Short mmCIF file of C-alpha atoms and ligand atoms in Angstrom, two decimals:
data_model
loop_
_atom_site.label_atom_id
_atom_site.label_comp_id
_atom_site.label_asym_id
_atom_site.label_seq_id
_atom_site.Cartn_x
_atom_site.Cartn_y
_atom_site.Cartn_z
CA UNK A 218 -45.23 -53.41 -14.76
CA UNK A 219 -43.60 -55.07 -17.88
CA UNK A 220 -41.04 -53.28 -20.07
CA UNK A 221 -43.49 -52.86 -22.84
CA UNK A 222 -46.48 -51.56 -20.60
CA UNK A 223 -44.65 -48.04 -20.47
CA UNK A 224 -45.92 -47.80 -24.65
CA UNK A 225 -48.99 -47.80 -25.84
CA UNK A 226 -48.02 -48.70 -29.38
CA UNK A 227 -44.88 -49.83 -31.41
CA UNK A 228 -43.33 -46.83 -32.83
CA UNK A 229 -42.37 -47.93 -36.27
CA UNK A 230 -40.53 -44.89 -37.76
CA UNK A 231 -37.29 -45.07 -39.21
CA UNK A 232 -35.05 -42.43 -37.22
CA UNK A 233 -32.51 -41.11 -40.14
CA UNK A 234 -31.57 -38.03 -38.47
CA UNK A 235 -31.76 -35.55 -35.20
CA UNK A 236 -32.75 -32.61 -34.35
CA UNK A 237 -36.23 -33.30 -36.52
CA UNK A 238 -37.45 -29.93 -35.94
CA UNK A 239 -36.56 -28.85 -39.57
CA UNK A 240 -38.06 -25.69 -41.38
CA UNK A 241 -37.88 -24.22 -45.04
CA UNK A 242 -36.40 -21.25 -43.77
CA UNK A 243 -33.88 -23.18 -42.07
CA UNK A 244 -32.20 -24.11 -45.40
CA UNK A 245 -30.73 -20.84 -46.41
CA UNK A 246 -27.94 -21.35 -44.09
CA UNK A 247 -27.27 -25.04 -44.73
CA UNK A 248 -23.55 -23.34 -46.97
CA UNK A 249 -23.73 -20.42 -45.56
CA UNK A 250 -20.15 -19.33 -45.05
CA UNK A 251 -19.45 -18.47 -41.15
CA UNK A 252 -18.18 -14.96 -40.50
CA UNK A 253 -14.88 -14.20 -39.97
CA UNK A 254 -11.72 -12.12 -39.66
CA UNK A 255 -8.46 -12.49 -39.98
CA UNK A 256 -4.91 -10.50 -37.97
CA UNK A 257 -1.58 -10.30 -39.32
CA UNK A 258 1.38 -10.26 -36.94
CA UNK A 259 4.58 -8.11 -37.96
CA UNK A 260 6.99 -8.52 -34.90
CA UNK A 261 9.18 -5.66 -35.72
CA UNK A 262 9.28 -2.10 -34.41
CA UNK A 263 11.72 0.58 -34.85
CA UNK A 264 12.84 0.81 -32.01
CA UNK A 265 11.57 -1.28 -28.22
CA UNK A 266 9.60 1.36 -26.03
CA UNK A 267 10.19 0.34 -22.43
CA UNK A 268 6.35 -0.59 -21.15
CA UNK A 269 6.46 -3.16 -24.05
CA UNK A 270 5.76 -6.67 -23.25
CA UNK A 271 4.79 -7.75 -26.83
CA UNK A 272 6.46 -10.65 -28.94
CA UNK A 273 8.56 -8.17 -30.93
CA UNK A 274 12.02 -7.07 -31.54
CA UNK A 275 14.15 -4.00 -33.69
CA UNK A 276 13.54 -3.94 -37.32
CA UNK A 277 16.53 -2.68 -38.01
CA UNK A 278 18.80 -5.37 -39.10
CA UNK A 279 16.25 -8.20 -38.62
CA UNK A 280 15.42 -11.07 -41.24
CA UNK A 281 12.42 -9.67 -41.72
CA UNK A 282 12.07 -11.03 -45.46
CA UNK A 283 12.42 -14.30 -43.84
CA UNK A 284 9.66 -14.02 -41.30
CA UNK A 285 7.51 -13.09 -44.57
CA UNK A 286 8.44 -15.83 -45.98
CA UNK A 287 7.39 -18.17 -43.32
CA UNK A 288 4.09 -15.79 -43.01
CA UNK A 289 3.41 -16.41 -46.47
CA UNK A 290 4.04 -20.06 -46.58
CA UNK A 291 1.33 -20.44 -43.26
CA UNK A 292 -1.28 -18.64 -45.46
CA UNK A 293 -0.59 -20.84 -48.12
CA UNK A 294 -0.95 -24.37 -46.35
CA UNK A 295 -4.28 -22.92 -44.94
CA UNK A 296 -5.52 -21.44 -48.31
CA UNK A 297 -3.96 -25.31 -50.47
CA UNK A 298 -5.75 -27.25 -47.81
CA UNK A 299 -9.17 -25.45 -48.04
CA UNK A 300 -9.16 -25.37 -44.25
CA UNK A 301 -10.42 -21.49 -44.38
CA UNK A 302 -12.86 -22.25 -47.90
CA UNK A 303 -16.12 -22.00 -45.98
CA UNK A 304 -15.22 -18.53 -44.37
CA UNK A 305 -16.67 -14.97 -45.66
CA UNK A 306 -13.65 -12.34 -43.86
CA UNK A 307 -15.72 -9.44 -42.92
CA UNK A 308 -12.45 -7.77 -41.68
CA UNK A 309 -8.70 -7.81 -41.87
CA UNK A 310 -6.08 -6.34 -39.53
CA UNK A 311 -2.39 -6.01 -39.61
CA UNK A 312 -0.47 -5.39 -36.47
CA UNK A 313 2.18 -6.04 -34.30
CA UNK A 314 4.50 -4.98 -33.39
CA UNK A 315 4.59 -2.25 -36.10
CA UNK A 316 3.58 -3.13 -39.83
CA UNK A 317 4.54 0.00 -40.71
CA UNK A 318 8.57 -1.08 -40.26
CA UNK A 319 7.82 -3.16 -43.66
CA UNK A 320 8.04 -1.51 -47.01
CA UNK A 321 4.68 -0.87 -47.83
CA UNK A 322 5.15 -3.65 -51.39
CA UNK A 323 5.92 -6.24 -48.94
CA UNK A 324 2.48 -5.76 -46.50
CA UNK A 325 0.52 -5.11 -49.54
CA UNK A 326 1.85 -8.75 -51.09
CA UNK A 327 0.79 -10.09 -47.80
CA UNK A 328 -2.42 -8.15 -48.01
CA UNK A 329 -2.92 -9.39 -51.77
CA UNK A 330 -2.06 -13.49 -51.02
CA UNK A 331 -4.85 -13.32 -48.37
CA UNK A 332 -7.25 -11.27 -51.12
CA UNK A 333 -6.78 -12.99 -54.23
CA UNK A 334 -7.38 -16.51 -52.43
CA UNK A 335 -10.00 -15.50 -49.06
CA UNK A 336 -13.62 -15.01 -49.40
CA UNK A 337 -13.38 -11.06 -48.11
CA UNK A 338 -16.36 -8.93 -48.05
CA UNK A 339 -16.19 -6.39 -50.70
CA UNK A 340 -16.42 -3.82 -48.49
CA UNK A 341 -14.43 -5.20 -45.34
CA UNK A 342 -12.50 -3.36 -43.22
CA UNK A 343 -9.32 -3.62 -43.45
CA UNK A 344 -6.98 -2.05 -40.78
CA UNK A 345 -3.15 -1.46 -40.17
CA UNK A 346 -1.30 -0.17 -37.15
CA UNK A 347 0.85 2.38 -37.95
CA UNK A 348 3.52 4.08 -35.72
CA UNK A 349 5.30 7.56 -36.00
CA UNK A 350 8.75 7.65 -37.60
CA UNK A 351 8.34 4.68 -39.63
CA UNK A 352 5.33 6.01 -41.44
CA UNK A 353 5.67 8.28 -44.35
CA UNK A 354 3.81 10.12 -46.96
CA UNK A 355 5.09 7.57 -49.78
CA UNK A 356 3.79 4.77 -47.97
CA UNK A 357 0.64 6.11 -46.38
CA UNK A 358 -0.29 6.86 -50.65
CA UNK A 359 0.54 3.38 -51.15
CA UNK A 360 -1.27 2.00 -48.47
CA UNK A 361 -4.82 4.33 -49.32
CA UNK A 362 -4.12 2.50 -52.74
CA UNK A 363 -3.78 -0.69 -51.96
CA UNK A 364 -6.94 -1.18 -50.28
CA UNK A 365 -6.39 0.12 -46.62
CA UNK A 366 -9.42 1.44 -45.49
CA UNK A 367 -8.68 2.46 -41.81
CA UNK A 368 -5.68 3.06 -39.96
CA UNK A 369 -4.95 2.79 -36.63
CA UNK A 370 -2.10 4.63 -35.35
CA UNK A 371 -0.41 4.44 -31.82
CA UNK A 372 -0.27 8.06 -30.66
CA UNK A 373 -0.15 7.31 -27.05
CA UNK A 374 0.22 11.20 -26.08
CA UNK A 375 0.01 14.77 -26.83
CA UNK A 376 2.97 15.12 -23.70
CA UNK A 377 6.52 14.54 -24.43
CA UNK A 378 6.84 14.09 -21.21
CA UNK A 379 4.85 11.23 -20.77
CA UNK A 380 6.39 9.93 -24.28
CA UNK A 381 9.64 9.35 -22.38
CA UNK A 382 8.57 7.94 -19.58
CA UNK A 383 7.02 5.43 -21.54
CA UNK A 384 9.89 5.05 -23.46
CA UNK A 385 8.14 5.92 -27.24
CA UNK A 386 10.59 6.37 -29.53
CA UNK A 387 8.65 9.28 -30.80
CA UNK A 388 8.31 13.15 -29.96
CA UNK A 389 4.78 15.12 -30.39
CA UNK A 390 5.97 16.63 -33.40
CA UNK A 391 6.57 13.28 -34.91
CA UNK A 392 2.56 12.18 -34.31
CA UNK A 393 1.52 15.53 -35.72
CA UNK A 394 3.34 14.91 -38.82
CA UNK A 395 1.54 11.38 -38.82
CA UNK A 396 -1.76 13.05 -38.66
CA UNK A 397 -1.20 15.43 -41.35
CA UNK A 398 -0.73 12.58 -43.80
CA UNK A 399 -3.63 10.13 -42.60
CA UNK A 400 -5.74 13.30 -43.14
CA UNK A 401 -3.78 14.51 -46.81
CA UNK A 402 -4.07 11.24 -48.21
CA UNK A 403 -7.71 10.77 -47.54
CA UNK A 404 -8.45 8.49 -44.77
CA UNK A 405 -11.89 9.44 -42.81
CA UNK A 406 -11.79 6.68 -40.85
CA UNK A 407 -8.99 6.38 -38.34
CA UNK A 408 -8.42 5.28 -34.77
CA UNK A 409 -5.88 6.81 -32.70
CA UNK A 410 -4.37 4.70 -29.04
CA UNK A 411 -3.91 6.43 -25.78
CA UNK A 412 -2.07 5.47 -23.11
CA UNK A 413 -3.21 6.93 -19.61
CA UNK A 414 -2.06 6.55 -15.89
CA UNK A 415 1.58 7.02 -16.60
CA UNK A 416 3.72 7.35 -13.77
CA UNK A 417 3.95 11.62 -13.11
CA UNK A 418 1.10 12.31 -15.63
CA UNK A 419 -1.35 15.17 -14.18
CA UNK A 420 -5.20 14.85 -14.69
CA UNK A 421 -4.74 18.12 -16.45
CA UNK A 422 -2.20 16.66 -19.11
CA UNK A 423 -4.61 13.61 -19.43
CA UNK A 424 -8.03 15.90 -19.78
CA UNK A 425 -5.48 17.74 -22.36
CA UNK A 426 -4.40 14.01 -24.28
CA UNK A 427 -8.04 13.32 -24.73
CA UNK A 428 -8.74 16.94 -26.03
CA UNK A 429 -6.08 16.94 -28.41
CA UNK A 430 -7.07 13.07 -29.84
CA UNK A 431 -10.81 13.98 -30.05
CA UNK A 432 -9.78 17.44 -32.05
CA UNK A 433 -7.86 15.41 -34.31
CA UNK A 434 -11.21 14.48 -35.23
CA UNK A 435 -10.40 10.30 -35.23
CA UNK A 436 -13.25 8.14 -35.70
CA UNK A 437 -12.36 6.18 -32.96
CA UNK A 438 -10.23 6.11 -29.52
CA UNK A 439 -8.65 3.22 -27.71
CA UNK A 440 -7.67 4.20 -23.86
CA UNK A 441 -5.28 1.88 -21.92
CA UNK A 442 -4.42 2.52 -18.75
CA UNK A 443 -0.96 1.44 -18.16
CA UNK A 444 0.42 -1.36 -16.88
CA UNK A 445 4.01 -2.39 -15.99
CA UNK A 446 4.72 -5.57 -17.24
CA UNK A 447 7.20 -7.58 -15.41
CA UNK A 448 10.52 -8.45 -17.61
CA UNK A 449 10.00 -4.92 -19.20
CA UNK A 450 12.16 -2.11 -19.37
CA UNK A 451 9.99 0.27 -17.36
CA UNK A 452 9.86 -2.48 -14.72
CA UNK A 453 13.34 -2.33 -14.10
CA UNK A 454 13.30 1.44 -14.17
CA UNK A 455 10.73 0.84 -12.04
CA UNK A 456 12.47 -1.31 -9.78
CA UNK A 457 16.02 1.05 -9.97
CA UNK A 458 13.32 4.03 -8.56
CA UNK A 459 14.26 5.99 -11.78
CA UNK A 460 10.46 6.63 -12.31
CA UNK A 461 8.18 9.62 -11.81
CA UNK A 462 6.06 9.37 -8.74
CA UNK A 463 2.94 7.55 -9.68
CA UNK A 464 -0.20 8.80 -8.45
CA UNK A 465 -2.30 6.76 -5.87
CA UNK A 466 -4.85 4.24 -6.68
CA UNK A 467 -8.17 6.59 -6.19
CA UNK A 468 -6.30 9.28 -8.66
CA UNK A 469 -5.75 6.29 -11.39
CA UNK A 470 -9.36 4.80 -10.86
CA UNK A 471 -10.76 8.62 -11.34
CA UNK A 472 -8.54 8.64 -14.46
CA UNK A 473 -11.35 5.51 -15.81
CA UNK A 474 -14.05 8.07 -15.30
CA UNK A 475 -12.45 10.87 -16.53
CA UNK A 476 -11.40 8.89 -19.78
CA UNK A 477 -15.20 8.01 -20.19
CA UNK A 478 -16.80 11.44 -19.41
CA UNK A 479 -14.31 13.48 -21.84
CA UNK A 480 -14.63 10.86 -24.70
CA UNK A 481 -18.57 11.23 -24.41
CA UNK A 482 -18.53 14.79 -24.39
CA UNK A 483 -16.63 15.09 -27.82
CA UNK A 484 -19.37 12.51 -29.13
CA UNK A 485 -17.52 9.11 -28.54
CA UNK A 486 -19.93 6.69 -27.32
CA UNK A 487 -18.21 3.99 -25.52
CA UNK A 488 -18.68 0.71 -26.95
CA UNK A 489 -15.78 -1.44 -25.08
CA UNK A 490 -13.86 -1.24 -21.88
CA UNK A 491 -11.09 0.43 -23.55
CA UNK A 492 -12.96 1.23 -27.35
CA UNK A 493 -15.14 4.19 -28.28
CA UNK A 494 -16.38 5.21 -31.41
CA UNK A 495 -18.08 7.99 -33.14
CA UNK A 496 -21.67 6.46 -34.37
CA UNK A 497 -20.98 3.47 -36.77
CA UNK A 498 -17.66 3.70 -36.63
CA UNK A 499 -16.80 0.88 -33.97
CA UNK A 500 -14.53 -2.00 -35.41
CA UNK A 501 -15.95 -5.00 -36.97
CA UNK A 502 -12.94 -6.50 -35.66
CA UNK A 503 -14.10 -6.17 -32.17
CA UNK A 504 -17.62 -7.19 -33.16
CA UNK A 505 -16.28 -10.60 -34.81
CA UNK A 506 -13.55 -11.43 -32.14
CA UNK A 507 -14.98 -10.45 -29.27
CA UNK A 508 -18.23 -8.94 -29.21
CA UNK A 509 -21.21 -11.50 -28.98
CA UNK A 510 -22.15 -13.69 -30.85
CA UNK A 511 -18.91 -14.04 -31.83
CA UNK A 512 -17.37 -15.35 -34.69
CA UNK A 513 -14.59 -17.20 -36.30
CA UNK A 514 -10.95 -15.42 -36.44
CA UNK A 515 -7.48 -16.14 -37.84
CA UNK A 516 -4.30 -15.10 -36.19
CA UNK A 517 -1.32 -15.62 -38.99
CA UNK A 518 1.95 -14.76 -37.54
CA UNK A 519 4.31 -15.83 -34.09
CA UNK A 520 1.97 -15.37 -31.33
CA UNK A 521 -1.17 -14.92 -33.43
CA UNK A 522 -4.13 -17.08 -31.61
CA UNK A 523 -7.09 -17.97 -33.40
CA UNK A 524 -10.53 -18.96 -32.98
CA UNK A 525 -11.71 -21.44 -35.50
CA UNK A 526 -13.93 -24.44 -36.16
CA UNK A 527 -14.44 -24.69 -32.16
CA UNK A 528 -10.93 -24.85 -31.42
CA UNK A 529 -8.85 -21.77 -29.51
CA UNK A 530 -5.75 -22.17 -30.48
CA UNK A 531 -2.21 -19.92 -30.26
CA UNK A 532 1.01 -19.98 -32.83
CA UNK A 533 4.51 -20.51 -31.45
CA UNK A 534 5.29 -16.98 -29.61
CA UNK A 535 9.24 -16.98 -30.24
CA UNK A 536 9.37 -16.08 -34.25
CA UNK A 537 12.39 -19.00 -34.03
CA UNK A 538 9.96 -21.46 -32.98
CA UNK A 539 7.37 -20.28 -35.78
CA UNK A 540 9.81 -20.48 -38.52
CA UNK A 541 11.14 -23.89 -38.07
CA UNK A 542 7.71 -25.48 -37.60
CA UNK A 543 6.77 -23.55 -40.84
CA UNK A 544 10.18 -24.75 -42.56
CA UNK A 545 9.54 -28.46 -41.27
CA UNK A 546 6.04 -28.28 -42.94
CA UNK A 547 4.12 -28.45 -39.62
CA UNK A 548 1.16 -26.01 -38.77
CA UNK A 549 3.08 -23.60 -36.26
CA UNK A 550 0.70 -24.07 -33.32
CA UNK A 551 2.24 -24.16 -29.85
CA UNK A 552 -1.52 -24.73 -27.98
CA UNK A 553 -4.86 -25.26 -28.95
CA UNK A 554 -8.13 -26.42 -27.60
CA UNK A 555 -11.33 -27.41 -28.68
CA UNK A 556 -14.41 -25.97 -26.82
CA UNK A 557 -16.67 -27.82 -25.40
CA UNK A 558 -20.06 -26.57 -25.38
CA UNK A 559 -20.15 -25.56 -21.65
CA UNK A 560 -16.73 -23.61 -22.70
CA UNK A 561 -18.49 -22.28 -25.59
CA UNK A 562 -21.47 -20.98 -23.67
CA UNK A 563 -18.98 -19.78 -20.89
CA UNK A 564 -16.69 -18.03 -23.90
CA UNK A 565 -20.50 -16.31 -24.74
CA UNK A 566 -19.82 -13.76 -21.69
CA UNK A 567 -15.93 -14.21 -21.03
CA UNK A 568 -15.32 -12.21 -24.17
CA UNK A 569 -18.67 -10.37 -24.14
CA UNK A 570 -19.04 -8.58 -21.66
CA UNK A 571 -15.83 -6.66 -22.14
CA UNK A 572 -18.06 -5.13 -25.66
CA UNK A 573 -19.91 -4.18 -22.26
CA UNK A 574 -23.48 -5.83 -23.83
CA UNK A 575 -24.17 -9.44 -23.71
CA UNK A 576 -27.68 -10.18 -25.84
CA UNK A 577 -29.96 -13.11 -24.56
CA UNK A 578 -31.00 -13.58 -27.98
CA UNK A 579 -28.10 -14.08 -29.32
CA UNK A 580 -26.89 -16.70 -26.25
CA UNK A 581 -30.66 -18.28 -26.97
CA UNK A 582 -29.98 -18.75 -30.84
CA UNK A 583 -26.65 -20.00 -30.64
CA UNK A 584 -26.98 -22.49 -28.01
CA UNK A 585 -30.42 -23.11 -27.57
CA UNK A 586 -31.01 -22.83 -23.77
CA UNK A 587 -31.47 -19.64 -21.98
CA UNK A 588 -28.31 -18.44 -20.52
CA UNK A 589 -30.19 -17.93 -16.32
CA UNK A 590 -30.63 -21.91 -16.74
CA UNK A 591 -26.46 -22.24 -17.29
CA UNK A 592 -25.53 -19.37 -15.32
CA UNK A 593 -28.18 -17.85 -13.10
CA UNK A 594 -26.15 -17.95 -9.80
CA UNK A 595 -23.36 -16.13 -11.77
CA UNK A 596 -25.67 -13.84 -13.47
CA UNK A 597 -27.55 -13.32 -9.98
CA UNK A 598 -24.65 -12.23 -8.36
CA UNK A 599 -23.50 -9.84 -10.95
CA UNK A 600 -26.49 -8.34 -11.05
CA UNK A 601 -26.87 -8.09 -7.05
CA UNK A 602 -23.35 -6.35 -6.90
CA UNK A 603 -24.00 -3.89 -9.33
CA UNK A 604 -21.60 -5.09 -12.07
CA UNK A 605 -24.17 -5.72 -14.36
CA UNK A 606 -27.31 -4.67 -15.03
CA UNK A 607 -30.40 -5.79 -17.63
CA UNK A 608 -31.07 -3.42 -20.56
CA UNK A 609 -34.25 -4.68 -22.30
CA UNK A 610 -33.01 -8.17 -23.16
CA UNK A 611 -29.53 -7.58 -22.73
CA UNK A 612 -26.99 -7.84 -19.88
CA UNK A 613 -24.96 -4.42 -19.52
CA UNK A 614 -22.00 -4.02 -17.53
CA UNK A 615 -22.00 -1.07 -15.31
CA UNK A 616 -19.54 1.23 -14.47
CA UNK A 617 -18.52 -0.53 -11.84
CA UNK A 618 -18.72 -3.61 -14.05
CA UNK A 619 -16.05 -1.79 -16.33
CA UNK A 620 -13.79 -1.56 -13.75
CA UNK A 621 -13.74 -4.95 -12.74
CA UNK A 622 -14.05 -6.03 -16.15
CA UNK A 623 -11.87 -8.73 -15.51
CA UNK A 624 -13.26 -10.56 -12.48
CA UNK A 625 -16.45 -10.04 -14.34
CA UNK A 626 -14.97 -11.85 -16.96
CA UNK A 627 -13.91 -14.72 -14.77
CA UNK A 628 -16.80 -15.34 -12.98
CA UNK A 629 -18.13 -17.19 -16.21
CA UNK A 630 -15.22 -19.61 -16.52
CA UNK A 631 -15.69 -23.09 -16.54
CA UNK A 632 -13.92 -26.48 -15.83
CA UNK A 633 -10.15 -26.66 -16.06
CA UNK A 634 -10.07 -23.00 -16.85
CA UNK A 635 -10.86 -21.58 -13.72
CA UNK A 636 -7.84 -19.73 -11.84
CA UNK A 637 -5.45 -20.47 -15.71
CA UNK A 638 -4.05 -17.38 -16.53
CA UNK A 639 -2.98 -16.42 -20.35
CA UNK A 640 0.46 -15.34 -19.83
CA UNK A 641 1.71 -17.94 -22.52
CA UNK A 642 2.66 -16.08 -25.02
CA UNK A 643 4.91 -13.49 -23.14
CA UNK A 644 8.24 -12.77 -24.45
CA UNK A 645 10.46 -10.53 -22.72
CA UNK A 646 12.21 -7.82 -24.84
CA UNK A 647 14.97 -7.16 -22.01
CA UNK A 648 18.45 -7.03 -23.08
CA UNK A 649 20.70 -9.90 -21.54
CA UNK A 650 22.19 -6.89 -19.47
CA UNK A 651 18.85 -6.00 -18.81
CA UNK A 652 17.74 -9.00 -17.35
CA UNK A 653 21.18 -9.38 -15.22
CA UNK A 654 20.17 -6.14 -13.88
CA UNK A 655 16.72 -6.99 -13.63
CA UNK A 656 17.63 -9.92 -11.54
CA UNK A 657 19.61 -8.42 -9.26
CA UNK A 658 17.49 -5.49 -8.30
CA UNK A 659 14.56 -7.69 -8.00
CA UNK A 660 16.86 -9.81 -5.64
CA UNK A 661 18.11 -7.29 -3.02
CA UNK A 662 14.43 -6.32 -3.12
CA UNK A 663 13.83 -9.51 -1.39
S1 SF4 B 227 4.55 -0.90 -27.66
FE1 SF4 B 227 3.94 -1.16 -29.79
S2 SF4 B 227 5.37 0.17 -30.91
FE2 SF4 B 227 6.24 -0.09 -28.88
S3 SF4 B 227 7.63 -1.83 -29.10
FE3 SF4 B 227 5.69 -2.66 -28.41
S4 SF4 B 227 4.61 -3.25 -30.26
FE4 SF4 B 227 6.29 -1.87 -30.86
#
């Protein structure tokens, strides 16, 4: 057979442009901005607690005018070079560290750059962590006026106790005080953080911790089991045997359940692996950054990663490092990578399934392929185990699921990324004493 015996006919059409398939509907979102949100990074607390492995450091005597000043001049160079112009911000978040250490006139400026330039949704959400002791009545007021409509606040406990093992600078007394204002100055909406599966914590005291936090009557709860960090403070009190006995695995993994069962019964309906929310109440911050489809997110700050235009990328994590690329007029990016669409696809779940319910349609819109044909051996397996399971057209993780959340997570890695861990940005906060001591005991462990 000849070349030309496989057609019939010449085809004579000019081909201008691909895909052809176009429809009148499909012009409404030719300029439609994408949706988007945007995090803040303060690295300053008032004081370290010991479990801490965050980029941060005291606030007390720190140049914290000129980290705002290099803040400021990042969200400048992005707003001057248009780069974030086709982005509605659906949600704003400022944490940390502990934006509360600022005066409340110098978040707010931050706050009002980012407002007066950024397409934000009138009505977006617009969150700040806030931590005992550094929080007052003066600037909780100034806050509720400047336009901060939710406030998270790192509680942690209802057990002095466990406070000091973890090293909080705060007592009880000090969160109740905290609570009083959030609920005097108006707030309705406001999340409060537990920490759970501390070394010589009861089940009792944690049944109690979740009591107390639901009674407080917070919209929403975020429960993280602990974890000691290594180059932390409680990992060399760890290490030194200065710790409370810590209870064995099965009592920690009941601890999940017991989290999950308490939080329902006081109306909390579990919405992430650690998240749960009273009805309508559940971040839109989780539902842009995470949740999918997902959507585009900013990170301004050291350490603040970002998802944007494709590319996953992460700012210098050593506030040094950020401010000189910042004063050298460079964008202050340490890594970054664009996606590919397998990595996109694969990003789809990764992130997904910890919001614990992965839509098909959504996976179908966005990339045009059903997601069994890209990963049905994963998805067969996760099914088969019992990690997930199908809800109508979604895929739900199970309980089990939540518990492995994580090698859930991993099973939909792709390429180069498979067995690459994240531990980039880790700073430790340890004292060059610390560290000597650190050292050592972690040597004549050996
Ligand atoms: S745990 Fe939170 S409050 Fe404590 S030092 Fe770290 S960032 Fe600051």
């Amino acid at each position: 057979m000849s070349d030309s015996e496989i057609f019939t006919n010449k085809d004579n059409e000019f081909i201008a442009w691909y895909p052809n398939a176009l429809t009148p509907e499909g012009s409404a979102s030719v300029w439609k901005p994408r949706r988007a949100a945007y995090y803040v990074h303060i690295p300053f607390c008032t004081a370290i607690c010991d479990y801490c492995g965050f980029s941060v450091e005291k606030a007390k005597g720190a140049p914290t005018e000129r980290y705002l000043d290099s803040l400021r001049r990042e969200i400048e160079r992005y707003i001057k070079d248009g780069r974030l112009a086709n982005h509605r911000f659906e949600c704003g978040h400022f944490g940390g560290g502990t934006p509360s250490v600022l005066e409340a006139s110098q978040l707010l400026s931050i706050k009002k750059l980012l407002h007066d330039s950024l397409n934000i949704a009138p009505d977006a959400e617009i969150t700040a962590e806030v931590n005992p002791i550094s929080f007052t009545l003066e600037k909780a007021q100034a806050y509720y006026d400047g336009g901060i409509n939710r406030i998270s606040f790192g509680l942690q406990s209802f057990n002095d106790k466990v406070l000091k093992v973890l090293g909080r600078p705060h007592r009880v007394s000090d969160s109740e005080e905290i609570i009083k204002i959030i609920r005097q100055v108006g707030w309705t909406n406001y999340s409060l953080d537990i920490i759970y599966g501390v070394p010589g914590q009861t089940m009792e005291e944690l049944r109690e911790d979740l009591k107390r936090a639901a009674d407080t009557g917070s919209t929403h709860i975020s429960c993280f089991r602990l974890q000691v960090v290594p180059y932390t403070a409680l990992k060399l009190r760890e290490a030194a045997g200065q710790l409370p006995e810590q209870s064995p695995m099965e009592v920690l993994n009941e601890m999940d359940h017991v989290v999950a069962e308490a939080l329902a019964g006081y109306g909390y309906r579990q919405y992430g692996v650690f998240d749960f929310a009273k009805p309508g109440y559940e971040t839109v911050h989780n539902a842009i950054a995470f949740a999918a489809p997902q959507a585009d997110y900013i990170g301004f700050g050291n350490s603040a990663y970002s998802f944007i235009n494709q590319h996953v990328f992460v700012n210098y994590a050593q506030k040094e490092a950020y401010e000189k690329a910042i004063a050298e007029g460079k964008d202050p990016i340490a890594f970054a990578k664009k996606a590919n669409m397998q990595e996109m696809m694969s990003r789809y779940f990764v992130l997904g399934v910890k919001f614990l319910r992965v839509p098909r349609s959504g996976f179908i819109s966005e990339f045009g392929v059903e997601p069994e044909k890209i990963f049905g051996s994963v998805l067969e397996r996760l099914l088969n185990s019992g990690m997930l399971k199908r809800d109508g057209d979604d895929y739900v993780l199970t309980s089990k699921g939540r518990y492995y959340v994580n090698n859930v997570s991993k099973e939909f890695y792709v390429g180069e990324n498979v067995g690459k861990r994240q531990y980039l940005q880790f700073v430790s906060n340890l004292s060059p004493k610390q560290m000597q001591e650190y050292h050592q005991l972690h040597a004549a462990r050996r």
